[in-house]
Amino acid sequence: MSVLQCGGVLCEARWSADFLGWVALGVGLNVLRAPLDESVRRTAIALGDASASVSRLGVLEALVPRLLDLERASGELQPVEQARFLAAAWSVPGDDIAGIAPDGALLLRRADGALDRRTDPA
C-alpha cells in the first residue's frame, strides 16, 4: 500500500539546557497540481486532486484562523489535546503509548516491554 502525501510540517526548536526556548513551525500543502519530480510522483498528491472545489484561498481561509488559535494557546498541551495527539501518533500494532518525553519524543512501550522513543514515523 502506498501512502499519498499532500503536505508536510517542519519544526525547529531552540533549547537552553533542559528548557525549551522557542519552536518555529512551517506548514506546506500541495493545493494545486504542479509538475512533480519523478522521485515523488508516486507518493505526492495535491488537495485539488481529491476535490475540484479546493482553492488556495479556500485552504488559507480554513487554515490561518486555526494557526492563529494555536498561537494564542498556552505552551503546554491540554489533556484533551494530548489524547488527540496520542491517538493520531505514530505507532505500530502491539505498541502501547506510554506518553510524551519532555523533549517532545513519543514514548511507546513495545510488545517486548522495551521503551521506544519516536521522533519519526515507524
Coordinates of N, CA and C in Angstrom, one line a residue:
M1 N 0.8 -1.2 0.0 CA 0.0 0.0 0.0 C 0.9 1.2 0.0
S2 N 0.6 2.2 -0.9 CA 1.4 3.4 -0.9 C 0.6 4.5 -0.2
V3 N 1.4 5.4 0.4 CA 0.8 6.5 1.2 C 1.0 7.7 0.3
L4 N -0.1 8.5 0.1 CA 0.0 9.7 -0.7 C 0.1 10.9 0.3
Q5 N 1.0 11.7 0.0 CA 1.3 12.9 0.8 C 0.9 14.2 0.1
C6 N 0.2 15.0 0.8 CA -0.2 16.3 0.2 C 0.4 17.5 0.9
G7 N 1.3 17.3 1.8 CA 2.0 18.4 2.5 C 2.9 17.9 3.6
G8 N 3.4 18.8 4.4 CA 4.3 18.5 5.4 C 4.4 19.6 6.4
V9 N 5.0 19.3 7.6 CA 5.2 20.2 8.6 C 6.7 20.1 9.0
L10 N 7.3 21.2 9.1 CA 8.7 21.3 9.6 C 8.7 22.1 10.9
C11 N 9.5 21.5 11.9 CA 9.6 22.2 13.2 C 11.1 22.4 13.5
E12 N 11.3 23.5 14.1 CA 12.7 23.8 14.6 C 12.5 24.3 16.0
A13 N 13.3 23.8 16.9 CA 13.3 24.3 18.3 C 14.6 24.7 18.8
R14 N 14.6 25.6 19.8 CA 15.8 26.1 20.4 C 15.8 25.8 21.9
W15 N 16.8 25.0 22.4 CA 16.8 24.7 23.8 C 17.9 25.4 24.5
S16 N 17.7 25.7 25.7 CA 18.7 26.2 26.6 C 18.8 25.3 27.8
A17 N 19.9 24.5 27.8 CA 20.0 23.4 28.8 C 18.7 22.5 28.6
D18 N 18.0 22.3 29.7 CA 16.8 21.5 29.7 C 15.5 22.3 29.4
F19 N 15.6 23.5 29.0 CA 14.4 24.4 28.8 C 14.2 24.7 27.4
L20 N 13.0 24.5 26.9 CA 12.6 24.9 25.6 C 12.5 26.4 25.5
G21 N 13.2 27.0 24.6 CA 13.2 28.5 24.4 C 12.1 28.9 23.4
W22 N 12.0 28.2 22.3 CA 11.0 28.5 21.2 C 10.9 27.4 20.2
V23 N 9.8 27.4 19.5 CA 9.6 26.4 18.5 C 9.0 27.2 17.3
A24 N 9.6 27.0 16.1 CA 9.1 27.6 14.9 C 8.5 26.4 14.0
L25 N 7.3 26.7 13.5 CA 6.6 25.7 12.7 C 6.3 26.2 11.3
G26 N 6.6 25.3 10.3 CA 6.3 25.6 8.9 C 5.4 24.6 8.4
V27 N 4.3 25.1 7.7 CA 3.3 24.2 7.1 C 3.3 24.3 5.6
G28 N 3.4 23.3 4.9 CA 3.4 23.3 3.4 C 2.3 22.4 2.9
L29 N 1.5 22.8 2.0 CA 0.4 22.0 1.5 C 0.4 22.1 0.0
N30 N 0.3 21.0 -0.7 CA 0.2 20.9 -2.1 C -1.3 21.1 -2.4
V31 N -1.7 22.3 -2.9 CA -3.1 22.6 -3.1 C -3.5 22.3 -4.6
L32 N -2.7 22.8 -5.5 CA -2.9 22.5 -6.9 C -1.8 21.7 -7.5
R33 N -2.1 20.9 -8.5 CA -1.1 20.1 -9.1 C -0.1 20.9 -9.9
A34 N 1.2 20.6 -9.7 CA 2.3 21.2 -10.4 C 3.1 20.1 -10.9
P35 N 4.0 20.4 -11.9 CA 4.9 19.3 -12.4 C 5.7 18.8 -11.2
L36 N 5.8 17.5 -11.1 CA 6.5 16.8 -10.0 C 7.7 16.1 -10.4
D37 N 8.7 16.1 -9.6 CA 9.9 15.4 -9.8 C 9.6 13.9 -9.8
E38 N 10.2 13.1 -10.6 CA 10.0 11.7 -10.7 C 10.1 11.0 -9.4
S39 N 11.0 11.4 -8.5 CA 11.2 10.8 -7.2 C 10.0 10.8 -6.3
V40 N 9.1 11.8 -6.5 CA 7.9 11.9 -5.6 C 6.6 11.7 -6.3
R41 N 6.6 11.4 -7.6 CA 5.4 11.4 -8.4 C 4.5 10.3 -7.9
R42 N 5.0 9.2 -7.4 CA 4.1 8.1 -7.0 C 3.5 8.3 -5.6
T43 N 4.0 9.2 -4.8 CA 3.5 9.3 -3.4 C 3.0 10.7 -3.2
A44 N 3.1 11.7 -4.1 CA 2.6 13.0 -3.8 C 1.3 13.2 -4.5
I45 N 0.4 14.0 -3.8 CA -0.9 14.3 -4.3 C -1.2 15.8 -4.0
A46 N -2.0 16.4 -4.7 CA -2.5 17.8 -4.3 C -3.9 17.7 -3.8
L47 N -4.3 18.6 -2.9 CA -5.6 18.6 -2.4 C -6.6 18.7 -3.5
G48 N -6.3 19.5 -4.6 CA -7.1 19.7 -5.7 C -7.4 18.4 -6.5
D49 N -6.5 17.4 -6.3 CA -6.7 16.1 -7.0 C -7.9 15.3 -6.3
A50 N -8.1 15.6 -5.0 CA -9.1 14.9 -4.3 C -10.5 15.6 -4.4
S51 N -10.5 16.9 -4.7 CA -11.7 17.7 -4.8 C -11.4 18.9 -5.7
A52 N -12.2 19.0 -6.8 CA -12.0 20.1 -7.8 C -12.4 21.4 -7.2
S53 N -13.1 21.4 -6.1 CA -13.5 22.7 -5.5 C -12.5 23.3 -4.6
V54 N -11.4 22.7 -4.4 CA -10.3 23.2 -3.5 C -9.6 24.3 -4.2
S55 N -9.4 25.4 -3.4 CA -8.6 26.5 -4.0 C -7.6 27.0 -2.9
R56 N -6.5 27.7 -3.4 CA -5.5 28.2 -2.4 C -6.2 29.1 -1.4
L57 N -7.0 30.0 -1.9 CA -7.7 30.9 -1.0 C -8.6 30.2 0.1
G58 N -9.3 29.2 -0.4 CA -10.1 28.4 0.5 C -9.3 27.7 1.6
V59 N -8.1 27.1 1.2 CA -7.3 26.5 2.1 C -6.8 27.5 3.2
L60 N -6.3 28.7 2.7 CA -5.9 29.7 3.6 C -7.0 30.1 4.6
E61 N -8.2 30.3 4.1 CA -9.3 30.8 4.9 C -9.6 29.7 6.0
A62 N -9.4 28.4 5.7 CA -9.6 27.4 6.7 C -8.5 27.2 7.7
L63 N -7.2 27.4 7.1 CA -6.0 27.1 7.9 C -5.6 28.2 8.8
V64 N -5.5 29.4 8.3 CA -5.0 30.6 9.0 C -5.7 30.8 10.4
P65 N -7.0 30.8 10.4 CA -7.6 31.0 11.8 C -7.2 30.0 12.8
R66 N -7.1 28.7 12.3 CA -6.7 27.7 13.3 C -5.2 27.8 13.7
L67 N -4.3 28.3 12.8 CA -3.0 28.6 13.2 C -2.9 29.7 14.2
L68 N -3.7 30.7 14.0 CA -3.8 31.9 14.9 C -4.3 31.4 16.3
D69 N -5.3 30.5 16.3 CA -5.7 30.0 17.6 C -4.6 29.3 18.4
L70 N -3.8 28.5 17.6 CA -2.7 27.8 18.2 C -1.7 28.8 18.8
E71 N -1.4 29.9 18.1 CA -0.5 30.9 18.6 C -1.0 31.5 20.0
R72 N -2.3 31.6 20.1 CA -2.8 32.2 21.4 C -2.9 31.2 22.5
A73 N -2.7 29.9 22.2 CA -2.9 28.8 23.2 C -1.7 28.9 24.1
S74 N -1.8 28.3 25.3 CA -0.7 28.2 26.3 C 0.3 27.2 25.7
G75 N 1.5 27.3 26.3 CA 2.6 26.5 25.8 C 2.4 25.0 26.0
E76 N 1.7 24.6 27.0 CA 1.5 23.1 27.2 C 0.2 22.6 26.6
L77 N 0.3 21.4 26.1 CA -0.9 20.7 25.6 C -1.9 20.4 26.7
Q78 N -3.1 20.7 26.5 CA -4.1 20.4 27.5 C -4.4 18.9 27.4
P79 N -4.9 18.2 28.4 CA -5.1 16.8 28.4 C -5.9 16.3 27.2
V80 N -6.9 17.0 26.8 CA -7.7 16.6 25.6 C -6.8 16.7 24.3
E81 N -6.0 17.7 24.2 CA -5.0 17.8 23.1 C -4.0 16.7 23.1
Q82 N -3.5 16.4 24.3 CA -2.6 15.3 24.4 C -3.2 14.0 23.9
A83 N -4.4 13.7 24.4 CA -5.1 12.5 24.0 C -5.3 12.4 22.5
R84 N -5.7 13.6 21.9 CA -5.9 13.6 20.4 C -4.6 13.4 19.7
F85 N -3.5 14.0 20.2 CA -2.2 13.7 19.6 C -1.8 12.3 19.7
L86 N -1.9 11.7 20.9 CA -1.5 10.3 21.1 C -2.3 9.4 20.2
A87 N -3.6 9.7 20.1 CA -4.5 8.8 19.2 C -4.0 8.8 17.8
A88 N -3.5 9.9 17.3 CA -3.0 10.1 15.9 C -1.5 9.8 15.8
A89 N -0.8 9.5 16.9 CA 0.6 9.4 16.9 C 1.1 8.1 16.1
W90 N 2.4 8.2 15.8 CA 3.0 7.1 15.0 C 3.1 5.9 16.0
S91 N 2.6 4.8 15.6 CA 2.8 3.6 16.4 C 2.5 2.4 15.5
V92 N 2.9 1.2 16.0 CA 2.7 0.0 15.2 C 1.8 -0.9 16.1
P93 N 1.1 -1.8 15.5 CA 0.2 -2.7 16.3 C 1.1 -3.5 17.3
G94 N 0.6 -3.5 18.5 CA 1.3 -4.2 19.6 C 2.0 -3.2 20.5
D95 N 2.2 -1.9 20.1 CA 2.8 -0.9 20.9 C 1.7 -0.2 21.7
D96 N 2.1 0.1 23.0 CA 1.2 0.9 23.8 C 1.8 2.3 24.0
I97 N 1.0 3.3 23.9 CA 1.5 4.7 24.1 C 1.8 4.9 25.6
A98 N 3.1 5.3 25.9 CA 3.5 5.5 27.3 C 3.5 7.0 27.6
G99 N 3.5 7.9 26.7 CA 3.4 9.3 27.0 C 4.3 10.1 26.0
I100 N 4.6 11.3 26.4 CA 5.5 12.2 25.6 C 6.6 12.6 26.5
A101 N 7.8 12.5 26.0 CA 9.0 12.9 26.8 C 9.1 14.4 26.8
P102 N 9.8 14.9 27.8 CA 10.0 16.4 27.9 C 10.5 17.0 26.7
D103 N 11.3 16.3 25.9 CA 11.8 16.9 24.6 C 10.8 16.7 23.4
G104 N 9.6 16.2 23.7 CA 8.6 16.1 22.6 C 8.6 14.7 22.0
A105 N 9.5 13.8 22.3 CA 9.5 12.5 21.6 C 8.3 11.7 22.1
L106 N 7.8 10.9 21.2 CA 6.7 10.0 21.6 C 7.3 8.8 22.3
L107 N 6.8 8.4 23.4 CA 7.3 7.2 24.1 C 6.3 6.1 23.9
L108 N 6.8 5.0 23.4 CA 6.0 3.8 23.2 C 6.5 2.6 23.9
R109 N 5.7 1.8 24.5 CA 6.1 0.5 25.2 C 5.8 -0.5 24.1
R110 N 6.9 -1.1 23.6 CA 6.8 -2.2 22.6 C 6.3 -3.5 23.2
A111 N 5.8 -4.4 22.4 CA 5.2 -5.6 22.8 C 6.2 -6.4 23.7
D112 N 7.5 -6.3 23.5 CA 8.5 -7.0 24.3 C 8.8 -6.3 25.6
G113 N 8.1 -5.1 25.9 CA 8.3 -4.4 27.1 C 9.3 -3.3 27.1
A114 N 10.1 -3.2 26.0 CA 11.1 -2.1 25.9 C 10.4 -0.8 25.6
L115 N 11.0 0.3 26.1 CA 10.5 1.6 25.8 C 11.2 2.2 24.6
D116 N 10.4 2.7 23.7 CA 10.9 3.2 22.4 C 10.6 4.7 22.3
R117 N 11.6 5.5 22.0 CA 11.5 6.9 21.8 C 11.3 7.2 20.3
R118 N 10.2 7.8 19.9 CA 9.9 8.0 18.5 C 9.9 9.5 18.2
T119 N 10.7 9.9 17.2 CA 10.7 11.2 16.7 C 10.4 11.2 15.2
D120 N 10.3 10.0 14.6 CA 9.9 9.9 13.2 C 8.9 8.8 13.1
P121 N 8.2 8.7 12.0 CA 7.2 7.7 11.8 C 7.8 6.3 11.9
A122 N 7.1 5.3 12.3 CA 7.6 3.9 12.5 C 7.9 3.3 11.1

